[in-house]
Amino acid sequence: MILLQAVRIAKSFGARRVLNNVNLIIQEGERAGIVGVNGAGKSTLLKIITGALSPDAGEVIKAKDISVSYMAQDGGLESGQSIWHEMLSAFTHLIGLEQQLREMEKRMGDPTVMADGKQYRQLLRDYDSLSADFENKGGFEYEANIRGVLHGLNFRDMDYNTPVNILSGGQKTRLALARCLLGAPDILILDEPTNYLDMDNLTWLEQYLQSYRGAVLVVSHDRYFLDTLTKVIYDLDNGGITRYTGNYTGFIRQKKEMQEQQLKAYKKQQEEIARTEEFVRRNIAAKDTTRRAQSRLKTLEKMERVTRAGERTQGKRFFLCCPAKRAGSA
Ligand SMILES: Nc1ncnc2c1ncn2[C@@H]1O[C@H](COP(=O)(O)OP(=O)(O)OP(=O)(O)O)[C@@H](O)[C@H]1O
Ligand SMILES: [Mg+2]
Protein backbone atom coordinates (compact mmCIF):
# COMPACT_ATOMS: atom_id res chain seq x y z
CA MET A 1 0.00 0.00 0.00
CA ILE A 2 1.27 3.47 -0.88
CA LEU A 3 1.31 5.70 2.18
CA LEU A 4 2.54 8.86 0.57
CA GLN A 5 3.16 10.08 -2.93
CA ALA A 6 4.92 13.22 -4.18
CA VAL A 7 3.86 13.94 -7.74
CA ARG A 8 5.67 16.14 -10.25
CA ILE A 9 7.10 18.43 -7.60
CA ALA A 10 8.86 21.60 -8.76
CA LYS A 11 10.53 24.19 -6.58
CA SER A 12 12.74 27.17 -7.36
CA PHE A 13 14.49 29.66 -5.15
CA GLY A 14 14.84 32.83 -7.17
CA ALA A 15 16.15 31.88 -10.57
CA ARG A 16 17.46 28.52 -9.36
CA ARG A 17 15.29 25.50 -10.11
CA VAL A 18 16.08 23.13 -7.24
CA LEU A 19 13.45 20.45 -7.92
CA ASN A 20 12.05 19.70 -11.34
CA ASN A 21 9.30 17.14 -11.97
CA VAL A 22 10.23 15.07 -8.91
CA ASN A 23 8.19 11.95 -8.13
CA LEU A 24 8.55 9.85 -5.01
CA ILE A 25 6.47 7.19 -3.28
CA ILE A 26 6.62 5.74 0.20
CA GLN A 27 5.11 2.29 0.57
CA GLU A 28 4.03 0.64 3.79
CA GLY A 29 7.05 -0.53 5.80
CA GLU A 30 9.50 0.64 3.13
CA ARG A 31 12.98 1.87 4.03
CA ALA A 32 14.08 4.42 1.48
CA GLY A 33 17.11 6.67 1.34
CA ILE A 34 17.55 9.96 -0.51
CA VAL A 35 21.05 10.77 -1.71
CA GLY A 36 22.60 13.62 -3.64
CA VAL A 37 25.42 16.13 -3.34
CA ASN A 38 25.24 19.09 -0.95
CA GLY A 39 22.65 21.53 -2.23
CA ALA A 40 20.95 18.93 -4.46
CA GLY A 41 17.60 19.71 -2.83
CA LYS A 42 17.19 16.77 -0.42
CA SER A 43 16.09 18.87 2.55
CA THR A 44 13.87 20.97 0.31
CA LEU A 45 12.13 17.83 -0.91
CA LEU A 46 11.58 16.57 2.65
CA LYS A 47 10.18 19.95 3.68
CA ILE A 48 7.73 19.78 0.80
CA ILE A 49 6.76 16.20 1.58
CA THR A 50 6.07 17.09 5.22
CA GLY A 51 4.19 20.27 4.35
CA ALA A 52 6.78 22.59 5.91
CA LEU A 53 7.27 24.18 2.48
CA SER A 54 4.92 24.60 -0.48
CA PRO A 55 5.98 23.41 -3.93
CA ASP A 56 5.69 25.71 -6.95
CA ALA A 57 4.02 22.85 -8.82
CA GLY A 58 2.95 19.28 -8.12
CA GLU A 59 1.29 17.78 -5.08
CA VAL A 60 1.84 15.53 -2.12
CA ILE A 61 -0.84 12.89 -1.57
CA LYS A 62 -1.06 11.18 1.80
CA ALA A 63 -3.14 8.10 2.65
CA LYS A 64 -5.97 8.77 5.07
CA ASP A 65 -5.24 8.75 8.81
CA ILE A 66 -1.55 8.02 8.62
CA SER A 67 0.87 9.64 11.02
CA VAL A 68 4.15 11.23 9.91
CA SER A 69 7.06 12.45 12.04
CA TYR A 70 9.81 14.58 10.61
CA MET A 71 13.19 15.41 11.99
CA ALA A 72 14.65 18.39 10.15
CA GLN A 73 18.35 18.61 9.36
CA ASP A 74 20.07 19.85 12.54
CA GLY A 75 16.57 20.44 13.90
CA GLY A 76 17.16 20.36 17.64
CA LEU A 77 14.36 20.07 20.17
CA GLU A 78 13.61 23.45 21.78
CA SER A 79 11.81 23.41 25.09
CA GLY A 80 11.89 24.84 28.58
CA GLN A 81 10.69 21.46 29.88
CA SER A 82 12.82 18.57 31.11
CA ILE A 83 14.16 15.77 28.91
CA TRP A 84 11.77 13.29 30.54
CA HIS A 85 8.75 15.56 30.15
CA GLU A 86 9.50 16.05 26.45
CA MET A 87 9.80 12.31 25.88
CA LEU A 88 6.54 11.69 27.76
CA SER A 89 4.82 14.01 25.31
CA ALA A 90 5.03 11.18 22.75
CA PHE A 91 2.62 9.21 24.95
CA THR A 92 -0.07 11.69 25.96
CA HIS A 93 -2.78 9.29 24.84
CA LEU A 94 -1.45 6.47 27.04
CA ILE A 95 -0.94 8.83 29.97
CA GLY A 96 -4.58 9.89 29.60
CA LEU A 97 -5.69 6.25 29.70
CA GLU A 98 -3.51 5.65 32.73
CA GLN A 99 -5.16 8.54 34.58
CA GLN A 100 -8.60 7.14 33.75
CA LEU A 101 -7.55 3.76 35.14
CA ARG A 102 -6.31 5.37 38.40
CA GLU A 103 -9.63 7.23 38.76
CA MET A 104 -11.56 3.99 38.21
CA GLU A 105 -9.46 2.27 40.87
CA LYS A 106 -10.36 5.03 43.31
CA ARG A 107 -14.05 4.60 42.54
CA MET A 108 -13.76 0.85 43.04
CA GLY A 109 -12.67 1.55 46.61
CA ASP A 110 -15.57 3.92 47.19
CA PRO A 111 -18.05 2.25 49.65
CA THR A 112 -21.12 3.76 47.93
CA VAL A 113 -20.06 2.31 44.55
CA MET A 114 -19.22 -1.03 46.19
CA ALA A 115 -22.66 -1.11 47.79
CA ASP A 116 -24.35 -0.77 44.39
CA GLY A 117 -23.80 -4.22 42.83
CA LYS A 118 -24.90 -3.25 39.32
CA GLN A 119 -22.78 -0.10 39.20
CA TYR A 120 -19.81 -1.95 40.65
CA ARG A 121 -19.97 -4.78 38.07
CA GLN A 122 -20.22 -2.24 35.23
CA LEU A 123 -17.19 -0.43 36.62
CA LEU A 124 -15.22 -3.70 36.71
CA ARG A 125 -16.14 -4.44 33.08
CA ASP A 126 -15.11 -0.91 31.98
CA TYR A 127 -11.91 -1.23 33.91
CA ASP A 128 -11.07 -4.57 32.27
CA SER A 129 -11.72 -3.22 28.82
CA LEU A 130 -9.69 -0.04 29.41
CA SER A 131 -6.83 -2.07 30.95
CA ALA A 132 -6.72 -4.32 27.88
CA ASP A 133 -6.66 -1.27 25.59
CA PHE A 134 -3.91 0.29 27.68
CA GLU A 135 -1.85 -2.88 27.54
CA ASN A 136 -2.34 -3.37 23.78
CA LYS A 137 -1.16 0.16 23.12
CA GLY A 138 2.05 -0.44 25.04
CA GLY A 139 0.91 1.18 28.28
CA PHE A 140 3.14 -1.00 30.42
CA GLU A 141 6.21 -0.40 28.29
CA TYR A 142 6.32 3.24 27.36
CA GLU A 143 8.56 4.33 30.23
CA ALA A 144 10.95 1.48 29.42
CA ASN A 145 10.82 2.55 25.75
CA ILE A 146 11.77 6.09 26.69
CA ARG A 147 14.68 4.84 28.76
CA GLY A 148 15.78 2.49 25.94
CA VAL A 149 15.76 5.25 23.31
CA LEU A 150 17.49 7.77 25.58
CA HIS A 151 20.07 5.14 26.45
CA GLY A 152 20.61 4.26 22.77
CA LEU A 153 21.04 7.89 21.80
CA ASN A 154 23.68 8.63 24.40
CA PHE A 155 21.73 10.14 27.27
CA ARG A 156 22.40 7.28 29.65
CA ASP A 157 24.49 9.39 32.03
CA MET A 158 22.19 12.36 31.93
CA ASP A 159 19.75 13.44 34.62
CA TYR A 160 16.40 13.22 32.81
CA ASN A 161 15.14 16.21 34.81
CA THR A 162 17.62 18.46 32.98
CA PRO A 163 15.83 21.22 31.07
CA VAL A 164 16.18 20.79 27.31
CA ASN A 165 17.11 24.42 26.71
CA ILE A 166 20.44 24.10 28.54
CA LEU A 167 21.62 21.21 26.30
CA SER A 168 24.14 21.53 23.47
CA GLY A 169 23.05 21.72 19.82
CA GLY A 170 24.10 18.11 19.24
CA GLN A 171 22.20 16.90 22.31
CA LYS A 172 19.08 18.79 21.22
CA THR A 173 19.31 17.16 17.78
CA ARG A 174 19.61 13.71 19.33
CA LEU A 175 16.63 14.47 21.54
CA ALA A 176 14.59 15.54 18.50
CA LEU A 177 15.46 12.18 16.95
CA ALA A 178 14.49 10.37 20.18
CA ARG A 179 11.15 12.18 20.28
CA CYS A 180 10.46 11.25 16.62
CA LEU A 181 11.25 7.58 17.22
CA LEU A 182 9.10 7.38 20.35
CA GLY A 183 6.13 8.83 18.47
CA ALA A 184 6.23 5.62 16.36
CA PRO A 185 4.52 7.17 13.32
CA ASP A 186 3.49 5.29 10.16
CA ILE A 187 6.18 7.24 8.28
CA LEU A 188 9.38 8.39 9.91
CA ILE A 189 11.14 11.08 7.88
CA LEU A 190 14.67 11.85 9.01
CA ASP A 191 17.04 14.41 7.52
CA GLU A 192 20.61 13.35 8.26
CA PRO A 193 19.87 11.63 11.58
CA THR A 194 23.39 10.24 11.95
CA ASN A 195 25.00 13.64 12.51
CA TYR A 196 26.04 13.94 16.17
CA LEU A 197 25.93 10.17 16.73
CA ASP A 198 28.95 8.16 17.82
CA MET A 199 29.53 4.61 16.57
CA ASP A 200 27.57 2.99 19.40
CA ASN A 201 24.59 5.29 18.89
CA LEU A 202 24.75 4.70 15.15
CA THR A 203 24.71 0.93 15.55
CA TRP A 204 21.83 1.24 17.99
CA LEU A 205 19.89 3.47 15.54
CA GLU A 206 20.49 1.08 12.64
CA GLN A 207 19.07 -1.80 14.66
CA TYR A 208 16.15 0.26 15.92
CA LEU A 209 15.18 1.36 12.42
CA GLN A 210 15.66 -2.12 10.96
CA SER A 211 12.99 -3.49 13.26
CA TYR A 212 10.81 -0.39 13.05
CA ARG A 213 7.23 -1.29 12.15
CA GLY A 214 6.55 1.82 10.02
CA ALA A 215 8.11 3.20 6.85
CA VAL A 216 11.34 5.17 6.99
CA LEU A 217 12.50 7.86 4.56
CA VAL A 218 15.95 9.06 5.36
CA VAL A 219 18.43 11.54 3.91
CA SER A 220 21.98 10.54 4.66
CA HIS A 221 25.52 10.91 3.39
CA ASP A 222 26.56 7.79 5.32
CA ARG A 223 26.81 4.92 2.84
CA TYR A 224 27.20 2.27 5.55
CA PHE A 225 24.07 3.45 7.29
CA LEU A 226 22.17 3.42 3.98
CA ASP A 227 23.56 0.00 3.12
CA THR A 228 22.33 -1.44 6.38
CA LEU A 229 18.94 0.15 6.30
CA THR A 230 17.58 0.97 2.88
CA LYS A 231 15.91 -1.15 0.21
CA VAL A 232 15.28 1.79 -2.12
CA ILE A 233 17.49 4.73 -3.05
CA TYR A 234 16.24 7.98 -4.54
CA ASP A 235 19.04 9.84 -6.26
CA LEU A 236 18.55 13.60 -6.58
CA ASP A 237 20.67 15.29 -9.20
CA ASN A 238 20.28 18.41 -11.29
CA GLY A 239 16.77 18.84 -9.90
CA GLY A 240 15.64 15.42 -11.12
CA ILE A 241 15.18 12.20 -9.19
CA THR A 242 15.86 8.56 -10.08
CA ARG A 243 14.57 5.63 -8.03
CA TYR A 244 16.82 2.58 -7.61
CA THR A 245 15.75 -0.64 -5.90
CA GLY A 246 18.36 -1.97 -3.49
CA ASN A 247 20.72 -0.61 -0.90
CA TYR A 248 23.42 2.01 -1.46
CA THR A 249 25.98 -0.45 -2.86
CA GLY A 250 23.35 -1.78 -5.29
CA PHE A 251 22.54 1.76 -6.32
CA ILE A 252 26.21 2.55 -7.03
CA ARG A 253 26.52 -0.64 -9.12
CA GLN A 254 23.35 0.04 -11.10
CA LYS A 255 24.37 3.61 -11.73
CA LYS A 256 27.83 2.53 -12.90
CA GLU A 257 26.27 0.02 -15.31
CA MET A 258 23.99 2.71 -16.67
CA GLN A 259 26.95 5.05 -17.10
CA GLU A 260 28.87 2.35 -18.99
CA GLN A 261 25.91 1.66 -21.25
CA GLN A 262 25.57 5.38 -21.79
CA LEU A 263 29.22 5.73 -22.73
CA LYS A 264 28.98 2.77 -25.14
CA ALA A 265 25.90 4.24 -26.79
CA TYR A 266 27.64 7.61 -27.00
CA LYS A 267 30.74 6.17 -28.68
CA LYS A 268 28.64 4.15 -31.12
CA GLN A 269 26.62 7.17 -32.08
CA GLN A 270 29.73 9.34 -32.47
CA GLU A 271 31.14 6.79 -34.95
CA GLU A 272 27.88 6.81 -36.86
CA ILE A 273 27.84 10.61 -36.92
CA ALA A 274 31.43 10.71 -38.19
CA ARG A 275 30.63 8.18 -40.96
CA THR A 276 27.51 10.07 -42.00
CA GLU A 277 29.29 13.41 -41.97
CA GLU A 278 32.04 11.96 -44.14
CA PHE A 279 29.42 10.60 -46.59
CA VAL A 280 27.67 13.98 -46.75
CA ARG A 281 30.96 15.86 -47.24
CA ARG A 282 32.01 13.58 -50.11
CA ASN A 283 28.63 13.38 -51.86
CA ILE A 284 26.76 16.64 -51.32
CA ALA A 285 28.29 18.40 -54.29
CA ALA A 286 28.03 15.53 -56.80
CA LYS A 287 24.98 15.71 -59.05
CA ASP A 288 23.98 12.03 -58.88
CA THR A 289 24.47 11.61 -55.11
CA THR A 290 23.42 15.00 -53.72
CA ARG A 291 19.85 13.89 -52.88
CA ARG A 292 21.09 10.95 -50.83
CA ALA A 293 23.60 13.20 -49.10
CA GLN A 294 20.93 15.77 -48.31
CA SER A 295 18.67 13.09 -46.92
CA ARG A 296 21.51 11.82 -44.69
CA LEU A 297 22.15 15.40 -43.58
CA LYS A 298 18.52 15.72 -42.50
CA THR A 299 18.75 12.45 -40.56
CA LEU A 300 21.84 13.79 -38.87
CA GLU A 301 20.13 17.03 -37.92
CA LYS A 302 17.10 15.22 -36.49
CA MET A 303 19.16 12.64 -34.61
CA GLU A 304 18.54 12.66 -30.86
CA ARG A 305 22.03 12.93 -29.46
CA VAL A 306 23.38 10.64 -26.78
CA THR A 307 25.75 12.55 -24.52
CA ARG A 308 28.69 11.46 -22.44
CA ALA A 309 28.03 10.19 -18.91
CA GLY A 310 27.56 13.05 -16.49
CA GLU A 311 25.53 15.15 -18.88
CA ARG A 312 21.83 15.45 -19.40
CA THR A 313 20.31 13.32 -22.10
CA GLN A 314 16.85 12.49 -23.37
CA GLY A 315 15.21 13.04 -20.03
CA LYS A 316 17.52 10.58 -18.24
CA ARG A 317 20.58 11.49 -16.21
CA PHE A 318 23.81 9.65 -15.58
CA PHE A 319 26.47 10.87 -13.25
CA LEU A 320 29.49 9.88 -11.24
CA CYS A 321 29.02 9.18 -7.54
CA CYS A 322 31.31 9.87 -4.66
CA PRO A 323 30.50 7.36 -1.89
CA ALA A 324 31.15 8.76 1.54
CA LYS A 325 33.37 7.25 4.17
CA ARG A 326 31.72 6.42 7.47
CA ALA A 327 31.63 9.48 9.71
CA GLY A 328 32.55 11.62 6.74
CA SER A 329 30.27 13.22 4.22
CA ALA A 330 29.62 12.40 0.61
N1 LIG B 1 14.74 29.11 1.86
C1 LIG B 1 15.63 29.12 0.87
N2 LIG B 1 15.87 30.25 0.17
C2 LIG B 1 16.75 30.27 -0.85
N3 LIG B 1 17.46 29.20 -1.25
C3 LIG B 1 17.28 28.05 -0.57
C4 LIG B 1 16.35 27.95 0.52
N4 LIG B 1 16.37 26.69 0.97
C5 LIG B 1 17.27 26.02 0.21
N5 LIG B 1 17.81 26.84 -0.70
C6 LIG B 1 18.79 26.46 -1.73
O1 LIG B 1 18.28 25.33 -2.40
C7 LIG B 1 19.32 24.40 -2.68
C8 LIG B 1 18.98 23.07 -2.09
O2 LIG B 1 19.05 23.16 -0.68
P1 LIG B 1 18.81 21.92 0.26
O3 LIG B 1 19.00 22.38 1.66
O4 LIG B 1 17.52 21.31 -0.08
O5 LIG B 1 19.99 20.95 -0.19
P2 LIG B 1 20.45 19.54 0.41
O6 LIG B 1 20.48 18.57 -0.69
O7 LIG B 1 19.64 19.22 1.60
O8 LIG B 1 21.95 19.86 0.84
P3 LIG B 1 22.82 19.31 2.10
O9 LIG B 1 23.32 17.94 1.72
O10 LIG B 1 23.93 20.28 2.20
O11 LIG B 1 21.95 19.31 3.31
C9 LIG B 1 20.59 25.03 -2.13
O12 LIG B 1 21.24 25.70 -3.19
C10 LIG B 1 20.10 26.01 -1.11
O13 LIG B 1 20.98 27.10 -0.97
MG1 LIG C 1 19.98 19.02 3.56
PDB file of C-alpha atoms and ligand atoms in Angstrom, residues 42-44 73 191-192 219, ligand 2:
ATOM      1  CA  LYS A  42      17.191  16.767  -0.424  1.00  0.00           C
ATOM      2  CA  SER A  43      16.091  18.867   2.549  1.00  0.00           C
ATOM      3  CA  THR A  44      13.872  20.975   0.307  1.00  0.00           C
ATOM      4  CA  GLN A  73      18.350  18.606   9.360  1.00  0.00           C
ATOM      5  CA  ASP A 191      17.044  14.415   7.524  1.00  0.00           C
ATOM      6  CA  GLU A 192      20.613  13.347   8.264  1.00  0.00           C
ATOM      7  CA  VAL A 219      18.427  11.540   3.910  1.00  0.00           C
TER       8      VAL A 219
HETATM    9 MG    MG B   2      19.979  19.019   3.558  1.00  0.00          MG
END
